[in-house]
């Protein structure tokens, strides 16, 4: 079991990803809500079942187990639409920072995620110079929240958040 405490930011200026190998995610949700998320995913060449349970508005408990490709395919039949993304790990130390780049329906959506061990670390974190608007609590802040957005609504929200980065003069 793992406590998930994070903050997410749009990217004002993409940091260098040269030499970093992305991990590809193919993610499906079996259940998604504010209190509980249940999902399956193919991460690289492995398969996972994961359940997240909210313990506060900003912290969740995450339980993850490996599953077989056969189990993955069976569960996929009763799941939602797919979320496709690449993740680039920039820092393994606290905070752990990664870049998420979306494919498919959410292509063009990139964000930085900072993961923390404690709520105190989360609160004291100063976003890096290349990080822009915080989207942690926006409709873009969780993959499960993206599922409720059609392409047009998604693009409208993304455009609104991007304008916060570079307001028109």
mmCIF file of C-alpha atoms in Angstrom:
data_model
loop_
_atom_site.group_PDB
_atom_site.id
_atom_site.type_symbol
_atom_site.label_atom_id
_atom_site.label_comp_id
_atom_site.label_asym_id
_atom_site.label_seq_id
_atom_site.Cartn_x
_atom_site.Cartn_y
_atom_site.Cartn_z
ATOM 1 C CA UNK A 1 0.000 0.000 0.000
ATOM 2 C CA UNK A 2 1.234 3.446 -0.936
ATOM 3 C CA UNK A 3 0.018 6.929 0.020
ATOM 4 C CA UNK A 4 -0.425 9.169 -2.997
ATOM 5 C CA UNK A 5 0.258 12.850 -2.371
ATOM 6 C CA UNK A 6 0.959 14.967 -5.446
ATOM 7 C CA UNK A 7 0.647 18.226 -7.333
ATOM 8 C CA UNK A 8 0.286 18.572 -11.097
ATOM 9 C CA UNK A 9 1.250 21.472 -13.356
ATOM 10 C CA UNK A 10 0.942 22.375 -16.997
ATOM 11 C CA UNK A 11 4.314 22.861 -18.618
ATOM 12 C CA UNK A 12 5.306 26.401 -19.501
ATOM 13 C CA UNK A 13 8.597 25.342 -21.080
ATOM 14 C CA UNK A 14 9.285 21.642 -21.705
ATOM 15 C CA UNK A 15 12.429 20.482 -19.909
ATOM 16 C CA UNK A 16 14.946 18.448 -21.902
ATOM 17 C CA UNK A 17 13.856 14.853 -22.280
ATOM 18 C CA UNK A 18 16.825 13.835 -24.443
ATOM 19 C CA UNK A 19 18.237 10.518 -23.277
ATOM 20 C CA UNK A 20 15.253 9.735 -21.059
ATOM 21 C CA UNK A 21 13.262 6.668 -22.008
ATOM 22 C CA UNK A 22 9.508 6.960 -21.602
ATOM 23 C CA UNK A 23 7.354 4.283 -20.037
ATOM 24 C CA UNK A 24 4.179 3.767 -22.056
ATOM 25 C CA UNK A 25 0.840 3.426 -20.223
ATOM 26 C CA UNK A 26 -2.381 1.956 -21.621
ATOM 27 C CA UNK A 27 -4.964 2.565 -18.900
ATOM 28 C CA UNK A 28 -8.627 1.533 -18.462
ATOM 29 C CA UNK A 29 -10.988 2.321 -15.596
ATOM 30 C CA UNK A 30 -13.385 -0.217 -14.130
ATOM 31 C CA UNK A 31 -14.771 2.264 -11.606
ATOM 32 C CA UNK A 32 -14.076 5.949 -11.163
ATOM 33 C CA UNK A 33 -15.364 8.421 -8.649
ATOM 34 C CA UNK A 34 -14.094 10.902 -6.110
ATOM 35 C CA UNK A 35 -13.731 8.295 -3.356
ATOM 36 C CA UNK A 36 -12.670 5.138 -5.211
ATOM 37 C CA UNK A 37 -10.896 4.452 -8.500
ATOM 38 C CA UNK A 38 -10.374 0.957 -9.832
ATOM 39 C CA UNK A 39 -8.266 0.518 -12.941
ATOM 40 C CA UNK A 40 -6.118 -1.788 -14.998
ATOM 41 C CA UNK A 41 -3.127 -0.795 -17.017
ATOM 42 C CA UNK A 42 -0.410 -2.061 -19.236
ATOM 43 C CA UNK A 43 2.831 -0.407 -18.167
ATOM 44 C CA UNK A 44 5.606 -1.176 -20.615
ATOM 45 C CA UNK A 45 5.411 -4.962 -20.888
ATOM 46 C CA UNK A 46 3.673 -5.634 -17.561
ATOM 47 C CA UNK A 47 0.036 -5.590 -16.467
ATOM 48 C CA UNK A 48 -1.396 -4.133 -13.262
ATOM 49 C CA UNK A 49 -4.631 -3.912 -11.312
ATOM 50 C CA UNK A 50 -4.861 -0.853 -9.088
ATOM 51 C CA UNK A 51 -7.368 0.554 -6.646
ATOM 52 C CA UNK A 52 -7.151 4.024 -5.105
ATOM 53 C CA UNK A 53 -9.193 5.118 -2.100
ATOM 54 C CA UNK A 54 -9.457 8.719 -0.910
ATOM 55 C CA UNK A 55 -8.557 9.307 2.732
ATOM 56 C CA UNK A 56 -8.681 13.111 2.444
ATOM 57 C CA UNK A 57 -9.312 15.641 -0.334
ATOM 58 C CA UNK A 58 -5.569 15.623 -1.162
ATOM 59 C CA UNK A 59 -4.398 12.121 -0.228
ATOM 60 C CA UNK A 60 -5.261 8.647 -1.465
ATOM 61 C CA UNK A 61 -4.156 5.141 -0.606
ATOM 62 C CA UNK A 62 -3.020 3.177 -3.645
ATOM 63 C CA UNK A 63 -2.891 -0.601 -3.792
ATOM 64 C CA UNK A 64 -1.357 -2.180 -6.880
ATOM 65 C CA UNK A 65 -1.020 -5.820 -7.961
ATOM 66 C CA UNK A 66 0.452 -7.526 -11.006
ATOM 67 C CA UNK A 67 -1.993 -9.405 -13.222
ATOM 68 C CA UNK A 68 -1.585 -11.592 -16.277
ATOM 69 C CA UNK A 69 -2.141 -10.451 -19.848
ATOM 70 C CA UNK A 70 -5.183 -12.766 -19.952
ATOM 71 C CA UNK A 71 -6.687 -11.130 -16.822
ATOM 72 C CA UNK A 72 -5.951 -7.693 -18.299
ATOM 73 C CA UNK A 73 -7.774 -8.512 -21.555
ATOM 74 C CA UNK A 74 -10.772 -9.940 -19.691
ATOM 75 C CA UNK A 75 -11.102 -6.907 -17.390
ATOM 76 C CA UNK A 76 -10.573 -4.550 -20.335
ATOM 77 C CA UNK A 77 -13.863 -5.833 -21.823
ATOM 78 C CA UNK A 78 -15.858 -4.195 -19.028
ATOM 79 C CA UNK A 79 -13.886 -0.984 -18.797
ATOM 80 C CA UNK A 80 -14.123 2.575 -19.959
ATOM 81 C CA UNK A 81 -12.355 4.184 -22.890
ATOM 82 C CA UNK A 82 -8.589 4.059 -22.996
ATOM 83 C CA UNK A 83 -6.114 6.609 -21.669
ATOM 84 C CA UNK A 84 -2.757 6.471 -23.484
ATOM 85 C CA UNK A 85 0.308 8.294 -22.228
ATOM 86 C CA UNK A 86 4.049 8.265 -21.879
ATOM 87 C CA UNK A 87 5.767 9.048 -18.613
ATOM 88 C CA UNK A 88 9.283 10.445 -18.359
ATOM 89 C CA UNK A 89 10.859 10.262 -14.905
ATOM 90 C CA UNK A 90 12.982 13.359 -14.224
ATOM 91 C CA UNK A 91 13.805 12.872 -10.549
ATOM 92 C CA UNK A 92 13.697 9.838 -8.271
ATOM 93 C CA UNK A 93 14.388 11.835 -5.115
ATOM 94 C CA UNK A 94 11.861 13.849 -3.152
ATOM 95 C CA UNK A 95 9.915 15.199 -4.729
ATOM 96 C CA UNK A 96 9.679 12.621 -7.486
ATOM 97 C CA UNK A 97 9.035 14.582 -10.679
ATOM 98 C CA UNK A 98 7.795 13.211 -13.972
ATOM 99 C CA UNK A 99 6.420 14.453 -17.286
ATOM 100 C CA UNK A 100 3.253 12.876 -18.657
ATOM 101 C CA UNK A 101 2.588 13.192 -22.405
ATOM 102 C CA UNK A 102 -0.785 12.020 -23.685
ATOM 103 C CA UNK A 103 -1.628 10.245 -26.925
ATOM 104 C CA UNK A 104 -4.944 9.388 -28.595
ATOM 105 C CA UNK A 105 -7.989 11.429 -27.496
ATOM 106 C CA UNK A 106 -5.864 13.608 -25.214
ATOM 107 C CA UNK A 107 -2.941 14.245 -27.566
ATOM 108 C CA UNK A 108 -1.382 17.635 -26.916
ATOM 109 C CA UNK A 109 -1.865 17.389 -23.158
ATOM 110 C CA UNK A 110 1.421 17.352 -21.252
ATOM 111 C CA UNK A 111 1.860 17.971 -17.551
ATOM 112 C CA UNK A 112 4.417 17.681 -14.792
ATOM 113 C CA UNK A 113 3.666 15.703 -11.661
ATOM 114 C CA UNK A 114 5.470 16.101 -8.354
ATOM 115 C CA UNK A 115 4.928 13.272 -5.835
ATOM 116 C CA UNK A 116 5.572 13.697 -2.120
ATOM 117 C CA UNK A 117 5.926 11.537 0.969
ATOM 118 C CA UNK A 118 4.095 13.934 3.299
ATOM 119 C CA UNK A 119 1.470 16.641 3.173
ATOM 120 C CA UNK A 120 4.047 19.062 4.628
ATOM 121 C CA UNK A 121 6.385 18.450 1.679
ATOM 122 C CA UNK A 122 3.479 19.011 -0.686
ATOM 123 C CA UNK A 123 2.578 22.336 0.904
ATOM 124 C CA UNK A 124 6.140 23.663 0.986
ATOM 125 C CA UNK A 125 6.944 22.722 -2.636
ATOM 126 C CA UNK A 126 7.890 25.653 -4.861
ATOM 127 C CA UNK A 127 7.088 24.837 -8.511
ATOM 128 C CA UNK A 128 10.149 24.735 -10.751
ATOM 129 C CA UNK A 129 10.695 27.600 -13.196
ATOM 130 C CA UNK A 130 9.407 25.592 -16.178
ATOM 131 C CA UNK A 131 6.178 24.585 -14.418
ATOM 132 C CA UNK A 132 3.076 26.613 -15.173
ATOM 133 C CA UNK A 133 -0.529 26.621 -13.985
ATOM 134 C CA UNK A 134 -1.365 24.074 -11.291
ATOM 135 C CA UNK A 135 -4.052 21.643 -12.468
ATOM 136 C CA UNK A 136 -4.157 19.236 -9.508
ATOM 137 C CA UNK A 137 -7.801 19.997 -8.709
ATOM 138 C CA UNK A 138 -8.961 20.908 -12.213
ATOM 139 C CA UNK A 139 -10.871 18.525 -14.527
ATOM 140 C CA UNK A 140 -7.444 17.766 -16.058
ATOM 141 C CA UNK A 141 -5.969 16.680 -12.719
ATOM 142 C CA UNK A 142 -6.789 12.960 -12.871
ATOM 143 C CA UNK A 143 -7.048 10.457 -15.688
ATOM 144 C CA UNK A 144 -10.406 9.305 -14.311
ATOM 145 C CA UNK A 145 -11.722 12.889 -14.530
ATOM 146 C CA UNK A 146 -10.611 13.121 -18.173
ATOM 147 C CA UNK A 147 -13.002 10.264 -18.989
ATOM 148 C CA UNK A 148 -16.022 12.507 -18.459
ATOM 149 C CA UNK A 149 -14.774 15.015 -21.046
ATOM 150 C CA UNK A 150 -15.496 14.688 -24.737
ATOM 151 C CA UNK A 151 -12.758 15.930 -27.081
ATOM 152 C CA UNK A 152 -14.348 19.377 -27.551
ATOM 153 C CA UNK A 153 -14.827 19.994 -23.822
ATOM 154 C CA UNK A 154 -11.318 18.674 -23.080
ATOM 155 C CA UNK A 155 -9.764 21.056 -25.627
ATOM 156 C CA UNK A 156 -11.770 23.987 -24.242
ATOM 157 C CA UNK A 157 -10.576 23.328 -20.667
ATOM 158 C CA UNK A 158 -6.994 22.795 -21.834
ATOM 159 C CA UNK A 159 -7.135 26.072 -23.782
ATOM 160 C CA UNK A 160 -8.505 27.905 -20.718
ATOM 161 C CA UNK A 161 -5.737 26.508 -18.488
ATOM 162 C CA UNK A 162 -3.060 27.315 -21.087
ATOM 163 C CA UNK A 163 -4.289 30.923 -21.271
ATOM 164 C CA UNK A 164 -3.514 31.209 -17.561
ATOM 165 C CA UNK A 165 0.103 30.459 -18.536
ATOM 166 C CA UNK A 166 0.283 33.122 -21.229
ATOM 167 C CA UNK A 167 -2.554 35.613 -20.873
ATOM 168 C CA UNK A 168 -3.185 37.743 -23.926
ATOM 169 C CA UNK A 169 -2.108 41.345 -23.516
#
